[in-house]
Short mmCIF file of C-alpha atoms in Angstrom, two decimals:
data_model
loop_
_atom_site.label_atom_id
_atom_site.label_comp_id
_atom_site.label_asym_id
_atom_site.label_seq_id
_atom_site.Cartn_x
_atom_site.Cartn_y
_atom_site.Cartn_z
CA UNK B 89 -56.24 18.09 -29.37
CA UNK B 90 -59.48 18.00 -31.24
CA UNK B 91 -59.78 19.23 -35.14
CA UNK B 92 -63.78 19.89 -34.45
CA UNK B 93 -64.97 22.46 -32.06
CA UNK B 94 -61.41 23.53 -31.57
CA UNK B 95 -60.03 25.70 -28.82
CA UNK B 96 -58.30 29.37 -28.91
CA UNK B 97 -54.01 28.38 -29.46
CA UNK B 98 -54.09 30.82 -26.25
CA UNK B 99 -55.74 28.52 -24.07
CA UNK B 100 -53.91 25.58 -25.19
CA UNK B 101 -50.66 27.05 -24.03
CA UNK B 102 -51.78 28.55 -21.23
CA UNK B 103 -53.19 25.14 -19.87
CA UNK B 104 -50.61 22.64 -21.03
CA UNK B 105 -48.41 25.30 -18.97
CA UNK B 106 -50.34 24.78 -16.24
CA UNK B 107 -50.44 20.99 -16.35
CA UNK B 108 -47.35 21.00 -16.36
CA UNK B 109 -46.71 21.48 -12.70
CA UNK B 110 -49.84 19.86 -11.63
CA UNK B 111 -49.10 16.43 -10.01
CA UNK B 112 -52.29 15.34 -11.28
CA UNK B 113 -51.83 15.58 -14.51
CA UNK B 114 -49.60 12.38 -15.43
CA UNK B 115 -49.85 12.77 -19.32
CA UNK B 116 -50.75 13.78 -22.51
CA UNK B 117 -51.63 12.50 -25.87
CA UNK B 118 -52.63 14.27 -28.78
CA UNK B 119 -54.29 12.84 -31.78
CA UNK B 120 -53.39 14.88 -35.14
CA UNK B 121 -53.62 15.00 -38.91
CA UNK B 122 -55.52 17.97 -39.74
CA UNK B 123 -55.06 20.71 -37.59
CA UNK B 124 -55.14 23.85 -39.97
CA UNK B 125 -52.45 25.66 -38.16
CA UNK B 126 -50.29 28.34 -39.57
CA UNK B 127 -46.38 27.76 -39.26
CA UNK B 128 -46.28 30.55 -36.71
CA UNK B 129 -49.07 28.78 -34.65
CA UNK B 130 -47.65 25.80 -34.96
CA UNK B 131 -44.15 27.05 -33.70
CA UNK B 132 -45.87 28.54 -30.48
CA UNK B 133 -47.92 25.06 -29.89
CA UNK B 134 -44.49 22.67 -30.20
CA UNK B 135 -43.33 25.39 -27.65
CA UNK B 136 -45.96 24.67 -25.12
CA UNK B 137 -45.61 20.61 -25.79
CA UNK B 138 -41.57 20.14 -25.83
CA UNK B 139 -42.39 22.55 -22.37
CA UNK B 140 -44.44 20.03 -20.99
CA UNK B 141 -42.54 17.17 -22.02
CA UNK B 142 -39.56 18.61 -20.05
CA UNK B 143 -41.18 17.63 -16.67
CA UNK B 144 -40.94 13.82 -17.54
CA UNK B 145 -44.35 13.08 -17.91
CA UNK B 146 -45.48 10.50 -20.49
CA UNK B 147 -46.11 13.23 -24.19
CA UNK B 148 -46.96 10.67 -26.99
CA UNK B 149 -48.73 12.21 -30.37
CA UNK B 150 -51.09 9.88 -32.31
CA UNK B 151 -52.08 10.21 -36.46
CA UNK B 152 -54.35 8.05 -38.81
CA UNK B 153 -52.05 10.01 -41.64
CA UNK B 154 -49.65 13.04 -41.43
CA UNK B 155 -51.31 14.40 -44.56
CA UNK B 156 -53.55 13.19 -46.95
CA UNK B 157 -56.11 15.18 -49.45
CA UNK B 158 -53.72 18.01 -48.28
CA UNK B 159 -50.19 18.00 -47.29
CA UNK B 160 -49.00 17.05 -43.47
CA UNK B 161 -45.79 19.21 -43.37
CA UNK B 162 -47.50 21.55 -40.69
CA UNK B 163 -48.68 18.60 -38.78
CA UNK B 164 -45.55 16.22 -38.76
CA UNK B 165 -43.99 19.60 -37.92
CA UNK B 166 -46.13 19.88 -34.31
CA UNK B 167 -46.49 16.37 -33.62
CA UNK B 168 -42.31 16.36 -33.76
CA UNK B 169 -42.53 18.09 -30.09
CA UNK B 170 -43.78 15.17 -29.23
CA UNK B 171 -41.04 12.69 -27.76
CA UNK B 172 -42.70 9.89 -29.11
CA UNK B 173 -44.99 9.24 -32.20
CA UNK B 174 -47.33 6.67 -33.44
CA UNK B 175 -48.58 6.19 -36.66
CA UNK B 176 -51.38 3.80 -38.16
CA UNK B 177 -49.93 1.28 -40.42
CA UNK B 178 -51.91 2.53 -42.92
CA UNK B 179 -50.76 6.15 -43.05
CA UNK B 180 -48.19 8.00 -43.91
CA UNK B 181 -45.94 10.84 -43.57
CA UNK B 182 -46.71 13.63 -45.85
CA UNK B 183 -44.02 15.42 -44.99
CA UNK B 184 -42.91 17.54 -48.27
CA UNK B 185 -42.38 20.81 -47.75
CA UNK B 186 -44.30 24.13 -49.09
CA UNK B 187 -45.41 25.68 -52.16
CA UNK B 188 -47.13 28.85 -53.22
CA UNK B 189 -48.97 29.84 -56.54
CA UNK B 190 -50.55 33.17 -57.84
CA UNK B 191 -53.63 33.95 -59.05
CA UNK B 192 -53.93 36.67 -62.18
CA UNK B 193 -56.91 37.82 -63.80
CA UNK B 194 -56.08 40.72 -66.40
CA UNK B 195 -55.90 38.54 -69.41
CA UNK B 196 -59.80 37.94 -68.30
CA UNK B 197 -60.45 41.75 -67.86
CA UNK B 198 -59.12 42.92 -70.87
CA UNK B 199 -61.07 40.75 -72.28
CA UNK B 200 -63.88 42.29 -70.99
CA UNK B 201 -62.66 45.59 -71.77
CA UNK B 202 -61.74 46.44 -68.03
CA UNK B 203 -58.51 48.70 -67.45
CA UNK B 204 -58.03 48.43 -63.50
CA UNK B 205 -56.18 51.46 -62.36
CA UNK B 206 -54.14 50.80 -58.89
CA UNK B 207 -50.96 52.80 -57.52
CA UNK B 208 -48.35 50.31 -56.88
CA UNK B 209 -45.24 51.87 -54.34
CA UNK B 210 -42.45 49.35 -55.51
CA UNK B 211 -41.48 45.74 -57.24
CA UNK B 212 -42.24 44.02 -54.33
CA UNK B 213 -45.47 44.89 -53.16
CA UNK B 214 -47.61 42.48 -55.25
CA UNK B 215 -51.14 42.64 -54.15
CA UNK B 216 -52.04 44.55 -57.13
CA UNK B 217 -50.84 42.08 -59.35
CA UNK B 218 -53.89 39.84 -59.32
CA UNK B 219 -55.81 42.84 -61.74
CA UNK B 220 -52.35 44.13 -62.90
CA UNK B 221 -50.60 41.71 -64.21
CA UNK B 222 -50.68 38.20 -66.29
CA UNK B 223 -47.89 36.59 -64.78
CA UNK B 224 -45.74 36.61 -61.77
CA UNK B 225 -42.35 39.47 -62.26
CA UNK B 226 -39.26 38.59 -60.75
CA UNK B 227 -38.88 40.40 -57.84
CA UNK B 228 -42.28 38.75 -56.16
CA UNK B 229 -40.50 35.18 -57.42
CA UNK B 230 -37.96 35.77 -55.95
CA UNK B 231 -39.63 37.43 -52.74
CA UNK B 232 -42.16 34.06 -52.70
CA UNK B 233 -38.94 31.93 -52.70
CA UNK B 234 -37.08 33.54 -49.71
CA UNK B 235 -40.68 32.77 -47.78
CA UNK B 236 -40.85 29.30 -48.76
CA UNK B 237 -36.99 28.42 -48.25
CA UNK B 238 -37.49 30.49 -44.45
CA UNK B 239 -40.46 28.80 -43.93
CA UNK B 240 -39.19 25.33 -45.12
CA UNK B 241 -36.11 25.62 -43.13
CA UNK B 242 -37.40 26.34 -40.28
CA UNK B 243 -39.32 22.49 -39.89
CA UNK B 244 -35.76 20.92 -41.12
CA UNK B 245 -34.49 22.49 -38.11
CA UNK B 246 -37.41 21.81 -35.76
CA UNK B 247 -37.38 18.38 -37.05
CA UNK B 248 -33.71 17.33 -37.12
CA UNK B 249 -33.29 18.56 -33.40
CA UNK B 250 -36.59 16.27 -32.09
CA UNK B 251 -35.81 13.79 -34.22
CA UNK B 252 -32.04 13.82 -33.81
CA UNK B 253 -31.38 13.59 -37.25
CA UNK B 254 -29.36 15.72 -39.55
CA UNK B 255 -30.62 18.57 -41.52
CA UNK B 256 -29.44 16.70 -44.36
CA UNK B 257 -31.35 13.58 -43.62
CA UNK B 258 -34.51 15.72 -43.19
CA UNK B 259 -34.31 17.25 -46.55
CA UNK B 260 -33.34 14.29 -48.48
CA UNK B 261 -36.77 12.66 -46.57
CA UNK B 262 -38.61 16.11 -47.80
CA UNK B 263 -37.55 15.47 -51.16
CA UNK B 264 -38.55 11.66 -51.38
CA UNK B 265 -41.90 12.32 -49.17
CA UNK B 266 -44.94 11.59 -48.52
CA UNK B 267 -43.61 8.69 -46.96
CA UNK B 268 -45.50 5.60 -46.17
CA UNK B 269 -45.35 4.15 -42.61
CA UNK B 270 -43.02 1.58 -43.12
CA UNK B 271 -40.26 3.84 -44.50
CA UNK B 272 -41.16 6.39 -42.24
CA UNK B 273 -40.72 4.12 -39.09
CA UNK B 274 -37.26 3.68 -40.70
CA UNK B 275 -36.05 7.05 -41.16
CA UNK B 276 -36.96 7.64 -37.99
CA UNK B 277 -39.97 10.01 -38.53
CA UNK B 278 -41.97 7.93 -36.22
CA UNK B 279 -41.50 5.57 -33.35
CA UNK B 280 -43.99 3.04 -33.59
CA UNK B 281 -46.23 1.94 -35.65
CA UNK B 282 -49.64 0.66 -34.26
CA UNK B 283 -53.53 1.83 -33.63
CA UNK B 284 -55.67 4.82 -31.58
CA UNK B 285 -55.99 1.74 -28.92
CA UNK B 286 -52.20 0.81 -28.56
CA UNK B 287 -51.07 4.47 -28.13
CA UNK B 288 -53.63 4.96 -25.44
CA UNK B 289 -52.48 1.75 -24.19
CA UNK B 290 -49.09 2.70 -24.33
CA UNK B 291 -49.73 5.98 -22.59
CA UNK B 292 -51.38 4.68 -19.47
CA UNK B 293 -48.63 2.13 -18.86
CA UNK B 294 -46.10 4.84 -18.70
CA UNK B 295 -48.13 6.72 -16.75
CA UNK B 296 -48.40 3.73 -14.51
CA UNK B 297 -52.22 4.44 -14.14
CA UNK B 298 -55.16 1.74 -14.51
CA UNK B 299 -57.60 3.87 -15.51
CA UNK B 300 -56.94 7.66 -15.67
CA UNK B 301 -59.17 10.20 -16.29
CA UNK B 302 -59.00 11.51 -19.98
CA UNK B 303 -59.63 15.15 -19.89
CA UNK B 304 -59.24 17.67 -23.35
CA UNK B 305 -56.60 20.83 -22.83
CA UNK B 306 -58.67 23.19 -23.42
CA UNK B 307 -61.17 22.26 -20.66
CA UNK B 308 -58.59 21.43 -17.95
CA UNK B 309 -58.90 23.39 -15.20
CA UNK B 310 -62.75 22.96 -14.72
CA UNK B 311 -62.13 20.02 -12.52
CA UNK B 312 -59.11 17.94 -11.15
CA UNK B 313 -58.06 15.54 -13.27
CA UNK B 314 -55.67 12.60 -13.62
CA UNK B 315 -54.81 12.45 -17.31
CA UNK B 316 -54.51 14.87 -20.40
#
């Protein structure tokens, strides 16, 4: 799964489905750290991949770093589907949960002498508080809260199940992250610890295949093909 040039979510599904059943397909490894997903793209993606895993066919995920300039909740979050994980040895797991923050700019427009005048329909519709308002009010806190303890929930549970670790032992590894690879190896975030070259090693010796033929998701289907 490529970050450039990359493909519609639909036709990544709808092909890894379709490998899936096709006897030529022996594998598939994903290389990730930056994908840009949304949570509810991501969910749909681990889907597909635990999906394909099910058949017994070889699903390893590869990173440089879960997370670096940016956070790698999202990503550590997909590559999880994956029953087995390798990580550089110098990267990490940035695996620390969400945040949100709010912009206001009406201590800026009165300063300018500018009186915005916007209908607001109750507490917790907020998108007129960026001209309304100087701070955040309560109600959108505690609205922005509930998101971020749904959303943040959601990856302890997608992560303690493919992990096989408790919910507790997730959060308490949110709360101490980003990890680095050593400690994650140990908590069990990842399984090994090694380079690009290794996991595609690794890959093709499960796959009991020489020399397969590497082909990306979103173009399978073009031609046959041995290897995702």
């Amino acid at each position: 799964i490529r970050a450039l040039h990359t493909p519609m979510l639909r036709q990544l599904v709808s092909n890894l489905r379709k490998a899936k059943k096709d006897k030529q397909v022996v594998g598939l490894i994903a290389t990730l750290g930056s994908s840009g997903l949304t949570l509810a793209q991501c969910d749909e993606l681990r889907t597909a991949i635990t999906d394909f895993a099910d058949a017994g066919k070889p699903t390893i995920a590869f990173s440089t770093s879960f997370g670096e300039i940016t956070p790698g909740t999202i990503d550590y979050y997909l590559a999880s589907a994956f029953p087995e994980i390798w990580l550089q040895p110098s990267g990490a797991v940035g695996l620390v949960g969400f945040a949100a923050e709010s912009v206001f700019v009406r201590a800026a427009l009165d300063k300018i002498g500018v009186q915005p005048q916007i209908e607001q329909r109750h507490e917790y519709k907020s998108a007129a508080d960026l001209f309304m308002r100087a701070e955040i009010t309560e109600p959108v806190r505690k609205m922005t809260m509930r998101l971020l303890e749904s959303a943040t929930q959601t990856v302890v549970d997608g992560v303690a199940s493919s992990r096989r670790l408790s919910q507790k032992q997730v959060r308490t590894l949110l709360a101490r992250g980003p990890l680095p690879a050593g400690e994650a190896l140990a908590e069990g975030l990842v399984d090994h610890l090694g380079y690009r070259d290794e996991a595609y090693a690794a890959i093709k010796e499960q796959a009991s295949v020489k020399d397969p033929t590497l082909k990306y998701v979103e173009r399978y289907g073009s031609n046959r093909v041995e290897t995702l």
